[in-house]
Coordinates of C-alpha atoms in Angstrom, one line a residue:
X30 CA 8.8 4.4 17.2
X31 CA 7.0 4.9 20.3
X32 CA 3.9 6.1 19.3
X33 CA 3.4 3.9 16.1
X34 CA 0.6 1.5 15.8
X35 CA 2.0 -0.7 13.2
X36 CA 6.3 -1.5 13.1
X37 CA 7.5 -3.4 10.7
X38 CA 11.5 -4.5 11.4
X39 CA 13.7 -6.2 9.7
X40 CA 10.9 -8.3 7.7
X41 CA 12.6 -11.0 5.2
X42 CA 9.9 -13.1 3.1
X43 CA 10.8 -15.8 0.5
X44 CA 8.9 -17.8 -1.6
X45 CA 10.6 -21.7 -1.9
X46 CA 9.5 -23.0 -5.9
X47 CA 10.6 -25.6 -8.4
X48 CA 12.6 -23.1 -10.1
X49 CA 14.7 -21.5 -7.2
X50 CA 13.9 -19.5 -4.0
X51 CA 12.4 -15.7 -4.5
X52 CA 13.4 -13.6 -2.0
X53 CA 10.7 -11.4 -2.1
X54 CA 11.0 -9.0 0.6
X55 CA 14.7 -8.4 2.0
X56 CA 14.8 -6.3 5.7
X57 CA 12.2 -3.9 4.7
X58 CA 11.4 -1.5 7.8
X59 CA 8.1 0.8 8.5
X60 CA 6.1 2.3 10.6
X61 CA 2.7 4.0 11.0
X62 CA 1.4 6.2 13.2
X63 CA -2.8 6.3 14.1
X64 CA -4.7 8.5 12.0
X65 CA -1.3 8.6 9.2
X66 CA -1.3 7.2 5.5
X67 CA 1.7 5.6 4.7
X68 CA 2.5 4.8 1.0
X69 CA 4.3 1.5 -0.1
X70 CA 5.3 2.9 -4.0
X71 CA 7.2 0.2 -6.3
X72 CA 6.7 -1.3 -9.9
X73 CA 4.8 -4.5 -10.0
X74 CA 6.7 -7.1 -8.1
X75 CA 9.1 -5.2 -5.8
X76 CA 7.5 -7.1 -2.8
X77 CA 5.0 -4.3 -1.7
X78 CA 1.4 -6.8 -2.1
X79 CA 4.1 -9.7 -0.2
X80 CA 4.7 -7.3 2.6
X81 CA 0.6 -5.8 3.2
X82 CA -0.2 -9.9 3.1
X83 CA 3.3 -11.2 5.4
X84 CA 1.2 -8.4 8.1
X85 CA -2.3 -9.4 7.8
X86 CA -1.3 -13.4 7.6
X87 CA -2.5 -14.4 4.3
X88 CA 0.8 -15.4 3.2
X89 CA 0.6 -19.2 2.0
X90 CA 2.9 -21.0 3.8
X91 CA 4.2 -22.7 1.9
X92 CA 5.6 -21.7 -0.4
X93 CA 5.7 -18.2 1.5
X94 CA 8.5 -18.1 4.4
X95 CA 8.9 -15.5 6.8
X96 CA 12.3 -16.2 7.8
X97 CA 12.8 -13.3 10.2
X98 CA 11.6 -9.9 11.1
X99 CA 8.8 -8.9 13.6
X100 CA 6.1 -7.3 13.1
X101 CA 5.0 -5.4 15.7
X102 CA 0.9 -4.3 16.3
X103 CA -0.6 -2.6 19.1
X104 CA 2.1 -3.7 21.2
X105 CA 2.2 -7.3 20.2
X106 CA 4.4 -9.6 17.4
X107 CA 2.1 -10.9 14.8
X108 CA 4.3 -13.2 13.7
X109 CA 4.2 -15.0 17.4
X110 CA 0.7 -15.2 17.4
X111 CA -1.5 -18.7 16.7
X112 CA -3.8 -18.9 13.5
X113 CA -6.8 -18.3 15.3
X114 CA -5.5 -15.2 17.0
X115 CA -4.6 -13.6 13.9
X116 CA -8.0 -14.0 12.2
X117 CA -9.4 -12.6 15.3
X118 CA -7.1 -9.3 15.1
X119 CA -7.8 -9.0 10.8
X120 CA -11.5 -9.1 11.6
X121 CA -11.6 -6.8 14.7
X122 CA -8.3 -4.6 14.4
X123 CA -7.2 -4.6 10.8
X124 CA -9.1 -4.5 8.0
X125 CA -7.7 -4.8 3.8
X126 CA -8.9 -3.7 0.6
X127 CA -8.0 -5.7 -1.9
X128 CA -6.7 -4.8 -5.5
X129 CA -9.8 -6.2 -7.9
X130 CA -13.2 -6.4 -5.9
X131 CA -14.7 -8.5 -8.3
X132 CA -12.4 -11.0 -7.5
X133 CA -12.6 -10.7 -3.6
X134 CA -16.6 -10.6 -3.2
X135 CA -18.6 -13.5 -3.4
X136 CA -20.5 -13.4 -6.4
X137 CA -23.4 -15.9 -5.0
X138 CA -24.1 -13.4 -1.9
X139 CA -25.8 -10.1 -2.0
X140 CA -23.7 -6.9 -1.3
X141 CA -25.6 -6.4 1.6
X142 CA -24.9 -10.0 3.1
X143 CA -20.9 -9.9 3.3
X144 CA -20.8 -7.1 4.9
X145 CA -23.7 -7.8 7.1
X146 CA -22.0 -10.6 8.2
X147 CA -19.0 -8.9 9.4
X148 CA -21.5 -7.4 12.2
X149 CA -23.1 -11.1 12.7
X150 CA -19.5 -12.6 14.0
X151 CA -17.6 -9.5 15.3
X152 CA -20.6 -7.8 16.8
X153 CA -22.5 -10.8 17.5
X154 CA -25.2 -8.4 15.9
X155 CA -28.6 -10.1 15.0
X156 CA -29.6 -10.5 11.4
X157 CA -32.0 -7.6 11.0
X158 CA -29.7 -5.4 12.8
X159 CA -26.8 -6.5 10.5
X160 CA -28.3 -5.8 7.8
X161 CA -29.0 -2.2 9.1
X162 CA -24.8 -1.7 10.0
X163 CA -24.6 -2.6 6.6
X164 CA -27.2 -0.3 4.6
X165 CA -25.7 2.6 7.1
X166 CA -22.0 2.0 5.8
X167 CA -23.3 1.7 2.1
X168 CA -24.8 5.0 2.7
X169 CA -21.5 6.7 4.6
X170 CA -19.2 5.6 1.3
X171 CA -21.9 7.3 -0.6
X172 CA -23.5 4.3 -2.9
X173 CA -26.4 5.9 -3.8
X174 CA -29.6 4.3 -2.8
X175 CA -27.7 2.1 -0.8
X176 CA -31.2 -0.1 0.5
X177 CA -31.3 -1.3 -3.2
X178 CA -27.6 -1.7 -3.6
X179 CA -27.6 -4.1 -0.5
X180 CA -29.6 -6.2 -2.1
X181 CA -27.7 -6.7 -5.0
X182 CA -24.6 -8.9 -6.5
X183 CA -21.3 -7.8 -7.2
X184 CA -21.7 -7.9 -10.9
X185 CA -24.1 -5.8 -10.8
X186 CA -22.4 -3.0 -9.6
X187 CA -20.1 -0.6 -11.4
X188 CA -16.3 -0.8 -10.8
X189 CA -16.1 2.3 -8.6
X190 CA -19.1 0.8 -6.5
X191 CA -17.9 -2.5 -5.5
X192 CA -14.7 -0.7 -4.9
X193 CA -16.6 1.6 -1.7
X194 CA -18.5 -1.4 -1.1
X195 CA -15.1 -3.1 -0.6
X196 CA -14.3 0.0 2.1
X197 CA -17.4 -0.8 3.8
X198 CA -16.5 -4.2 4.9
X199 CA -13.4 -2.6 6.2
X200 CA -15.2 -0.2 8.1
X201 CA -17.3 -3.1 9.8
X202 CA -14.7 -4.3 11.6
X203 CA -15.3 -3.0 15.7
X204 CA -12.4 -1.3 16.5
X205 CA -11.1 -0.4 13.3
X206 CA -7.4 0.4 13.5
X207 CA -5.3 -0.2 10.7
X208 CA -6.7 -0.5 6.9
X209 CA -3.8 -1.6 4.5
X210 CA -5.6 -0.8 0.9
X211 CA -3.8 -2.6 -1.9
X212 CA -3.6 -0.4 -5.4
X213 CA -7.7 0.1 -4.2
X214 CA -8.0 2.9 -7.4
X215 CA -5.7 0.6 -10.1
X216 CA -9.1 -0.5 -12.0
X217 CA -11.0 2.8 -12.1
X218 CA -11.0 6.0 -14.5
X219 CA -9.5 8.9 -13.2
X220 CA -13.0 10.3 -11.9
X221 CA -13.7 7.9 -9.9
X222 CA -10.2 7.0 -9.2
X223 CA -10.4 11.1 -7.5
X224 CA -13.5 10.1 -6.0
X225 CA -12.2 6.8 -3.7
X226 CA -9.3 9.1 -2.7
X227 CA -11.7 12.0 -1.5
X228 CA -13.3 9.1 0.3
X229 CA -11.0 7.4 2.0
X230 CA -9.0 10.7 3.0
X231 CA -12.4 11.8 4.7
X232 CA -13.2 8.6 6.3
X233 CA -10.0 8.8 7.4
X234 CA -11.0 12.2 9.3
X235 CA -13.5 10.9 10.9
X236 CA -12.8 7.5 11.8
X237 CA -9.3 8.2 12.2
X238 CA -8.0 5.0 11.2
X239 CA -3.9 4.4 10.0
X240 CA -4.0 3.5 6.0
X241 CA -1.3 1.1 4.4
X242 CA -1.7 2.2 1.2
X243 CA 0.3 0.2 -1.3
X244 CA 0.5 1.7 -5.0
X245 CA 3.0 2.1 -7.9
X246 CA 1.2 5.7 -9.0
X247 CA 3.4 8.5 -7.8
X248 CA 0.1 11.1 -8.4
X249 CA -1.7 8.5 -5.8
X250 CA 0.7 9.1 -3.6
X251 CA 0.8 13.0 -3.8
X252 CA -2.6 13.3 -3.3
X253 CA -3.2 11.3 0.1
X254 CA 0.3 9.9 1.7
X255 CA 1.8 11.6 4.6
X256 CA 5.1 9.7 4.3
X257 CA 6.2 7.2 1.8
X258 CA 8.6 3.8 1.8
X259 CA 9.6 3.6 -1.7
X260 CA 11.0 -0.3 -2.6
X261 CA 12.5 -1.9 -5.6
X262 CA 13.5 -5.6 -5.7
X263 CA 12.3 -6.3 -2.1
X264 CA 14.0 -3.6 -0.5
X265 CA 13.4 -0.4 1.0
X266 CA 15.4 2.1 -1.0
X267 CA 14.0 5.7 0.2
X268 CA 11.7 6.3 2.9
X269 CA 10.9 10.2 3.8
X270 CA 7.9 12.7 4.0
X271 CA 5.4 13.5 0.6
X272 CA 7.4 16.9 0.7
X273 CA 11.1 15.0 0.6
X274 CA 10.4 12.7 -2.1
X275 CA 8.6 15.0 -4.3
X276 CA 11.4 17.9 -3.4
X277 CA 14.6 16.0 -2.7
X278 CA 14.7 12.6 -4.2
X279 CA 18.0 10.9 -2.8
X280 CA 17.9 7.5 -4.6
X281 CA 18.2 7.1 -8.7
X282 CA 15.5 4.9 -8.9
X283 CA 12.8 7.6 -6.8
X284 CA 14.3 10.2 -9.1
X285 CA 13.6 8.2 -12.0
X286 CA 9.9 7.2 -10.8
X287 CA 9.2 11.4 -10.9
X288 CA 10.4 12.0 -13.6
X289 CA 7.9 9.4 -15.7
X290 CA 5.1 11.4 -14.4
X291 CA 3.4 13.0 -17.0
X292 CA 2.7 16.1 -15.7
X293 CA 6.5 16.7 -14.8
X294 CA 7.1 20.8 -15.6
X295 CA 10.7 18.8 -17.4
X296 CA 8.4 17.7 -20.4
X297 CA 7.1 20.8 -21.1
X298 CA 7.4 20.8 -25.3
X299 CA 9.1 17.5 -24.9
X300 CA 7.5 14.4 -27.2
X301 CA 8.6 11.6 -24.7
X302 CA 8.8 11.0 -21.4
X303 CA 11.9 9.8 -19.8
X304 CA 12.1 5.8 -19.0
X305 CA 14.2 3.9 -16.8
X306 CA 16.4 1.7 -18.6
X307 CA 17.0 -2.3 -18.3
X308 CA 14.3 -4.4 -16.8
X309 CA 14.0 -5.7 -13.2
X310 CA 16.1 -8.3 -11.6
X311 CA 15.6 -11.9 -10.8
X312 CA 15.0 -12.1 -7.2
X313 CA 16.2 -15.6 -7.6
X314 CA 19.4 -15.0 -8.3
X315 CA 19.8 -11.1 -6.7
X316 CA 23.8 -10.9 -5.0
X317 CA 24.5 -9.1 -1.5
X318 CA 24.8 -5.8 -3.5
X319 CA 22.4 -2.7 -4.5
X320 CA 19.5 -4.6 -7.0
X321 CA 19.4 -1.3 -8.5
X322 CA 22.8 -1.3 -10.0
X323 CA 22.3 -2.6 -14.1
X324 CA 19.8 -0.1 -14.2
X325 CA 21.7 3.0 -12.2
X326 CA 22.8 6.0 -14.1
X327 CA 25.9 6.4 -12.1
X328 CA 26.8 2.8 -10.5
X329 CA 30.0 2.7 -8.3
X330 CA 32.4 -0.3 -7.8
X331 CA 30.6 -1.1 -4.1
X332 CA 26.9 -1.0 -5.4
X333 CA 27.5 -4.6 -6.9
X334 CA 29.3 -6.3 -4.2
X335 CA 27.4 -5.1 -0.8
X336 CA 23.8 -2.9 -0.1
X337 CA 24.6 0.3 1.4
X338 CA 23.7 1.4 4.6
X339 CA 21.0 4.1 5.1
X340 CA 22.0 7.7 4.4
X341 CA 19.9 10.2 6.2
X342 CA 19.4 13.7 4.6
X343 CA 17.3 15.5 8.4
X344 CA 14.1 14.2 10.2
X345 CA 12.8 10.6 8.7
X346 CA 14.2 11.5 4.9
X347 CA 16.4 8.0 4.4
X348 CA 17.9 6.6 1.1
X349 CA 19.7 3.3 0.6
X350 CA 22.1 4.7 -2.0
X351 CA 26.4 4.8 -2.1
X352 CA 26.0 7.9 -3.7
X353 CA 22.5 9.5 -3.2
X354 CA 24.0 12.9 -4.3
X355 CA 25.0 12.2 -7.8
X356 CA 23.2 13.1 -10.4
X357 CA 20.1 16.1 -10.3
X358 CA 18.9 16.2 -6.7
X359 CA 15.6 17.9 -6.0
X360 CA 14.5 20.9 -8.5
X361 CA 14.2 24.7 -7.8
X362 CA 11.4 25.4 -5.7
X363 CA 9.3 26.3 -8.1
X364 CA 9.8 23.3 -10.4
X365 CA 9.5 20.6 -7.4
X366 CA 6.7 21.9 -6.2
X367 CA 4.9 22.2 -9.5
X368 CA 6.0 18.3 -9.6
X369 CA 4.4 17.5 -7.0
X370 CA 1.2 19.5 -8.3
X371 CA 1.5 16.8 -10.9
X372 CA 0.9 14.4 -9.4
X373 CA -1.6 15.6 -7.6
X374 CA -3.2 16.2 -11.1

């Protein structure tokens, strides 16, 4: 796409171990436009944290192998550029928000000094007016009293806080382009879960930064995404607009996804919600066909012996499915929108 900022094509990560090769992430393609959230959706382990870290080069190689794809940012091939290079881009272009705060700050530094020192190297700022960037961002992701905050550890902040000051250090970065944000809202409660959302949706206004965000809570994704890349097993098996998912699911395994949430107009009087069946694959032993298949409600004799090619249903609305038009597809209007509402909820 011409106007994207970030394209990911034909990207193929494996991970080489005692017990096998995992082929992690299998072709997956996407792209993102400045100033757009795109949502990577998937249960734990379908490859989306593989993919965010395969495009910011933290990817330990080994075990981790790219072994073919491109990755293409502002113009240029990540995966063609030196280590040094690519540290220089993460700290100056893209920025990442990682799952657990606690376990990405430094717990021996003051708040106040990591992100401070983001301005020290990038900006070549001194350390007084460092310290200053970073009491000013504190105070724009609305940490109250953010002078005092600065000055102390992460510990001694509440979940929801080390998560914005998290979004600071993101923010430091001088030309901020690209912020991939990995599950940023899976430790919180739902208010403050509400309250990061509201955040980075009006940073996003007036910074107008692209967001990778990468999540496995279809209500998330309601709430903030403008498009959505939704992967099981390593690959990409619906891509499409908030409004196409929500309204038109194509592929068994999206369908199934909306139809866990909770707030699905379906369940109304019902005592259980609906589950997929079977468990996820080995991704050390996945054949050439759909991974989706022991698990499908209505698998065909090709969808265990070869993946299917992309089915387009108008516009950017894609699923990887032999037969994305059995079963229910999409609801009455009323019903899929009050879906989406759901989630939203």
């Amino acid at each position: 796409m011409a106007d994207a900022l970030l394209q990911v094509e034909d990207l193929h990560v494996s991970f080489h171990t005692v017990r096998g090769v995992v082929r992690a992430v299998r072709g997956i393609n996407l792209d993102i436009r400045p100033g757009e959230t795109v949502a990577l959706v998937g249960e734990s382990g379908c490859g989306k944290s593989v993919t965010a870290h395969a495009i910011t080069g933290l990817l330990p190689t080994p075990p981790a192998n790219v072994e073919q794809g491109r990755i293409m940012f502002d113009g240029r091939d990540l995966l063609q550029l030196g280590d040094r290079e690519r540290r220089a881009l993460r700290g100056v272009r893209i920025s990442m928000i990682f799952q657990e705060p606690m376990t990405s700050l430094n717990p021996v530094f003051k708040i106040g000094e990591q992100i401070a020192d983001v301005f020290r190297v990038h900006h070549k700022l001194n350390k007084k007016e460092a310290w200053n960037r970073a009491v000013e961002l504190l105070d724009l992701v609305k940490i109250p009293e953010p002078e005092r905050r600065a000055h102390e550890y992460a510990h001694q902040l509440s979940g929801g806080m080390r998560q914005r000051a998290m979004i600071a250090m993101a923010l430091a970065s001088p030309e901020p382009g690209l912020i991939i944000a990995d599950e940023p809202t899976t430790a919180l409660d739902v208010t403050i879960q509400a309250q990061i959302l509201h955040l980075l949706s009006q940073l996003q206004e007036r910074v107008g930064v692209a967001i990778l965000l990468i999540t496995h809570d279809m209500g998330v994704v309601a709430q903030v995404a403008h498009r959505v890349t939704v992967m099981y097993a390593g690959r990409a098996v619906e891509q499409g607009s908030v409004e196409q998912i929500f309204r038109e699911p194509r592929h068994p395994y999206t369908r199934g996804l909306l139809n866990s949430l909770p707030g699905n107009p379906k369940y109304r009087g019902a005592r259980r919600l609906e589950a997929i069946p079977g468990t996820v694959p080995d991704l050390r032993t996945l054949g050439s066909g759909c991974p989706f298949v022991n698990r499908c409600p209505h698998p065909g004799d090709e969808c265990a012996t070869q993946f299917p090619e992309a089915v387009s249903s108008g516009g950017d609305h894609m699923a990887w499915c032999w037969y994305p038009d059995s079963g229910v597809i999409g609801q009455p209007d009323a019903d899929s929108q009050a879906t989406q509402e759901a989630g939203r909820g």
